[in-house]
CSV table of C-alpha atoms in Angstrom, one decimal:
chain,number,residue,atom,x,y,z
A,24,UNK,CA,-16.7,-23.9,-20.8
A,25,UNK,CA,-16.1,-20.2,-20.1
A,26,UNK,CA,-12.8,-20.3,-18.2
A,27,UNK,CA,-9.9,-22.3,-16.9
A,28,UNK,CA,-11.6,-22.2,-13.5
A,29,UNK,CA,-14.7,-23.8,-15.0
A,30,UNK,CA,-12.6,-26.3,-16.9
A,31,UNK,CA,-10.8,-27.5,-13.8
A,32,UNK,CA,-14.2,-27.8,-12.0
A,33,UNK,CA,-15.4,-30.1,-14.8
A,34,UNK,CA,-12.7,-32.6,-13.8
A,35,UNK,CA,-15.0,-33.5,-10.9
A,36,UNK,CA,-18.1,-34.1,-13.0
A,37,UNK,CA,-19.4,-37.6,-12.4
A,38,UNK,CA,-18.7,-38.7,-16.0
A,39,UNK,CA,-15.1,-37.5,-15.8
A,40,UNK,CA,-14.4,-39.0,-12.4
A,41,UNK,CA,-15.8,-42.3,-13.7
A,42,UNK,CA,-13.7,-42.1,-16.9
A,43,UNK,CA,-10.5,-41.4,-15.0
A,44,UNK,CA,-11.2,-44.2,-12.5
A,45,UNK,CA,-12.1,-46.7,-15.3
A,46,UNK,CA,-8.9,-45.8,-17.2
A,47,UNK,CA,-6.9,-46.1,-14.0
A,48,UNK,CA,-5.7,-42.5,-14.4
A,49,UNK,CA,-6.9,-41.4,-10.9
A,50,UNK,CA,-9.5,-42.5,-8.5
A,51,UNK,CA,-12.4,-40.2,-7.4
A,52,UNK,CA,-10.5,-38.9,-4.4
A,53,UNK,CA,-7.4,-38.1,-6.5
A,54,UNK,CA,-9.5,-36.4,-9.1
A,55,UNK,CA,-11.2,-34.1,-6.5
A,56,UNK,CA,-7.8,-33.4,-4.8
A,57,UNK,CA,-6.3,-32.5,-8.2
A,58,UNK,CA,-9.1,-30.1,-9.0
A,59,UNK,CA,-8.8,-28.5,-5.5
A,60,UNK,CA,-5.0,-28.1,-5.8
A,61,UNK,CA,-5.4,-26.5,-9.2
A,62,UNK,CA,-8.0,-24.1,-8.0
A,63,UNK,CA,-5.8,-23.2,-5.0
A,64,UNK,CA,-2.8,-22.8,-7.2
A,65,UNK,CA,-4.6,-20.4,-9.5
A,66,UNK,CA,-6.0,-18.4,-6.6
A,67,UNK,CA,-2.5,-18.2,-5.1
A,68,UNK,CA,-1.0,-16.9,-8.3
A,69,UNK,CA,-3.6,-14.3,-8.6
A,70,UNK,CA,-3.1,-13.2,-5.0
A,71,UNK,CA,0.7,-12.8,-5.7
A,72,UNK,CA,-0.1,-10.8,-8.8
A,73,UNK,CA,-2.6,-8.6,-7.0
A,74,UNK,CA,-0.2,-7.8,-4.1
A,75,UNK,CA,2.6,-7.1,-6.6
A,76,UNK,CA,0.3,-4.7,-8.4
A,77,UNK,CA,-0.5,-2.8,-5.2
A,78,UNK,CA,3.2,-2.6,-4.4
A,79,UNK,CA,4.0,-1.3,-7.8
A,80,UNK,CA,1.3,1.3,-7.7
A,81,UNK,CA,2.4,2.5,-4.2
A,82,UNK,CA,6.1,2.5,-4.8
A,83,UNK,CA,6.4,3.4,-8.4
A,84,UNK,CA,3.3,4.7,-10.1
A,85,UNK,CA,2.0,7.2,-7.5
A,86,UNK,CA,5.5,8.6,-6.8
A,87,UNK,CA,6.1,9.0,-10.6
A,88,UNK,CA,2.8,10.9,-10.9
A,89,UNK,CA,3.8,13.1,-7.9
A,90,UNK,CA,7.1,13.9,-9.5
A,91,UNK,CA,5.6,14.7,-12.9
A,92,UNK,CA,5.2,18.3,-14.1
A,93,UNK,CA,2.4,17.0,-16.3
A,94,UNK,CA,-1.1,17.4,-14.9
A,95,UNK,CA,-2.6,14.0,-14.2
A,96,UNK,CA,-6.4,14.1,-13.8
A,97,UNK,CA,-7.5,14.0,-10.1
A,98,UNK,CA,-9.9,11.2,-10.9
A,99,UNK,CA,-7.1,9.0,-12.3
A,100,UNK,CA,-5.0,9.7,-9.2
A,101,UNK,CA,-7.9,8.8,-6.9
A,102,UNK,CA,-8.5,5.6,-8.9
A,103,UNK,CA,-4.9,4.5,-8.4
A,104,UNK,CA,-4.9,5.6,-4.7
A,105,UNK,CA,-8.1,3.6,-4.1
A,106,UNK,CA,-6.8,0.5,-5.9
A,107,UNK,CA,-5.2,-0.9,-2.7
A,108,UNK,CA,-8.5,-0.9,-0.8
A,109,UNK,CA,-10.4,-2.4,-3.7
A,110,UNK,CA,-7.8,-5.1,-4.3
A,111,UNK,CA,-7.6,-5.8,-0.5
A,112,UNK,CA,-11.4,-6.2,-0.4
A,113,UNK,CA,-11.3,-8.6,-3.3
A,114,UNK,CA,-8.5,-10.6,-1.7
A,115,UNK,CA,-10.5,-10.8,1.5
A,116,UNK,CA,-13.5,-12.1,-0.5
A,117,UNK,CA,-11.2,-14.8,-2.0
A,118,UNK,CA,-10.0,-15.8,1.5
A,119,UNK,CA,-13.5,-16.0,2.8
A,120,UNK,CA,-14.6,-18.4,0.1
A,121,UNK,CA,-15.8,-21.7,1.5
A,122,UNK,CA,-14.4,-23.9,-1.3
A,123,UNK,CA,-11.3,-24.0,-3.5
A,124,UNK,CA,-13.6,-23.6,-6.5
A,125,UNK,CA,-15.3,-20.5,-5.1
A,126,UNK,CA,-11.9,-19.1,-4.2
A,127,UNK,CA,-10.7,-19.6,-7.7
A,128,UNK,CA,-13.9,-18.0,-9.1
A,129,UNK,CA,-13.3,-14.9,-6.9
A,130,UNK,CA,-9.6,-14.8,-8.1
A,131,UNK,CA,-10.8,-14.9,-11.7
A,132,UNK,CA,-13.1,-12.0,-11.1
A,133,UNK,CA,-10.3,-10.1,-9.3
A,134,UNK,CA,-7.9,-10.7,-12.2
A,135,UNK,CA,-10.2,-10.2,-15.1
A,136,UNK,CA,-12.2,-7.2,-13.8
A,137,UNK,CA,-10.6,-5.2,-11.0
A,138,UNK,CA,-7.0,-5.8,-12.0
A,139,UNK,CA,-7.7,-5.0,-15.6
A,140,UNK,CA,-9.4,-1.7,-14.6
A,141,UNK,CA,-6.5,-0.8,-12.4
A,142,UNK,CA,-4.0,-1.7,-15.2
A,143,UNK,CA,-5.9,0.5,-17.6
A,144,UNK,CA,-5.5,3.4,-15.1
A,145,UNK,CA,-1.8,2.7,-14.8
A,146,UNK,CA,-1.5,2.7,-18.6
A,147,UNK,CA,-3.3,6.0,-18.8
A,148,UNK,CA,-0.9,7.5,-16.2
A,149,UNK,CA,2.0,6.2,-18.2
A,150,UNK,CA,0.8,8.1,-21.2
A,151,UNK,CA,0.8,11.3,-19.3
A,152,UNK,CA,3.9,11.1,-17.1
A,153,UNK,CA,7.1,12.0,-19.1
A,154,UNK,CA,9.0,8.9,-20.2
A,155,UNK,CA,12.1,9.9,-18.2
A,156,UNK,CA,10.1,9.9,-15.0
A,157,UNK,CA,8.2,6.6,-15.6
A,158,UNK,CA,10.0,4.0,-13.4
A,159,UNK,CA,9.1,0.9,-15.4
A,160,UNK,CA,10.2,-0.3,-18.8
A,161,UNK,CA,7.8,0.2,-21.7
A,162,UNK,CA,6.7,-2.8,-23.8
A,163,UNK,CA,8.9,-1.6,-26.6
A,164,UNK,CA,11.9,-1.6,-24.3
A,165,UNK,CA,11.1,-5.1,-23.0
A,166,UNK,CA,10.5,-6.5,-26.5
A,167,UNK,CA,13.5,-4.9,-28.1
A,168,UNK,CA,15.9,-5.0,-25.2
A,169,UNK,CA,18.9,-5.3,-27.4
A,170,UNK,CA,18.0,-2.2,-29.3
A,171,UNK,CA,16.9,-0.2,-26.3
A,172,UNK,CA,19.9,-0.6,-24.0
A,173,UNK,CA,21.5,2.7,-23.1
A,174,UNK,CA,18.5,4.7,-24.3
A,175,UNK,CA,17.0,5.3,-20.8
A,176,UNK,CA,18.6,7.6,-18.4
A,177,UNK,CA,20.4,5.5,-15.8
A,178,UNK,CA,19.5,6.1,-12.2
């Protein structure tokens, strides 16, 4: 099994449906409903994450790049500017899926390919923009919050 999406879909395999019914865990309809709900929950979480990513890029990352005296490569800026359209297209593909499983599969592709690529571009921009202009906490600041308090310029 390659992914959680595939694992959830396996719940509805005939042998598993039969096992759950025989063990009085859930009947066939309950098993299918459980798998569908799990797929839709996963797709919903990915949708929230994707929309949050777009918002963070538009309201934090691109303004920080614009305020930076450092030269951020034009290709990187265009990648980040184009992220909204690419993520919106992937979300539309998710919404157009005919089944909950297909929707979850589209969400998995969105999360593990496109969002990872956009995240890498954000990380690249973070390495270029001066720390004092970067609007988000670094991993170090998050992991060692007790030791980092007061080290960032307060807005």
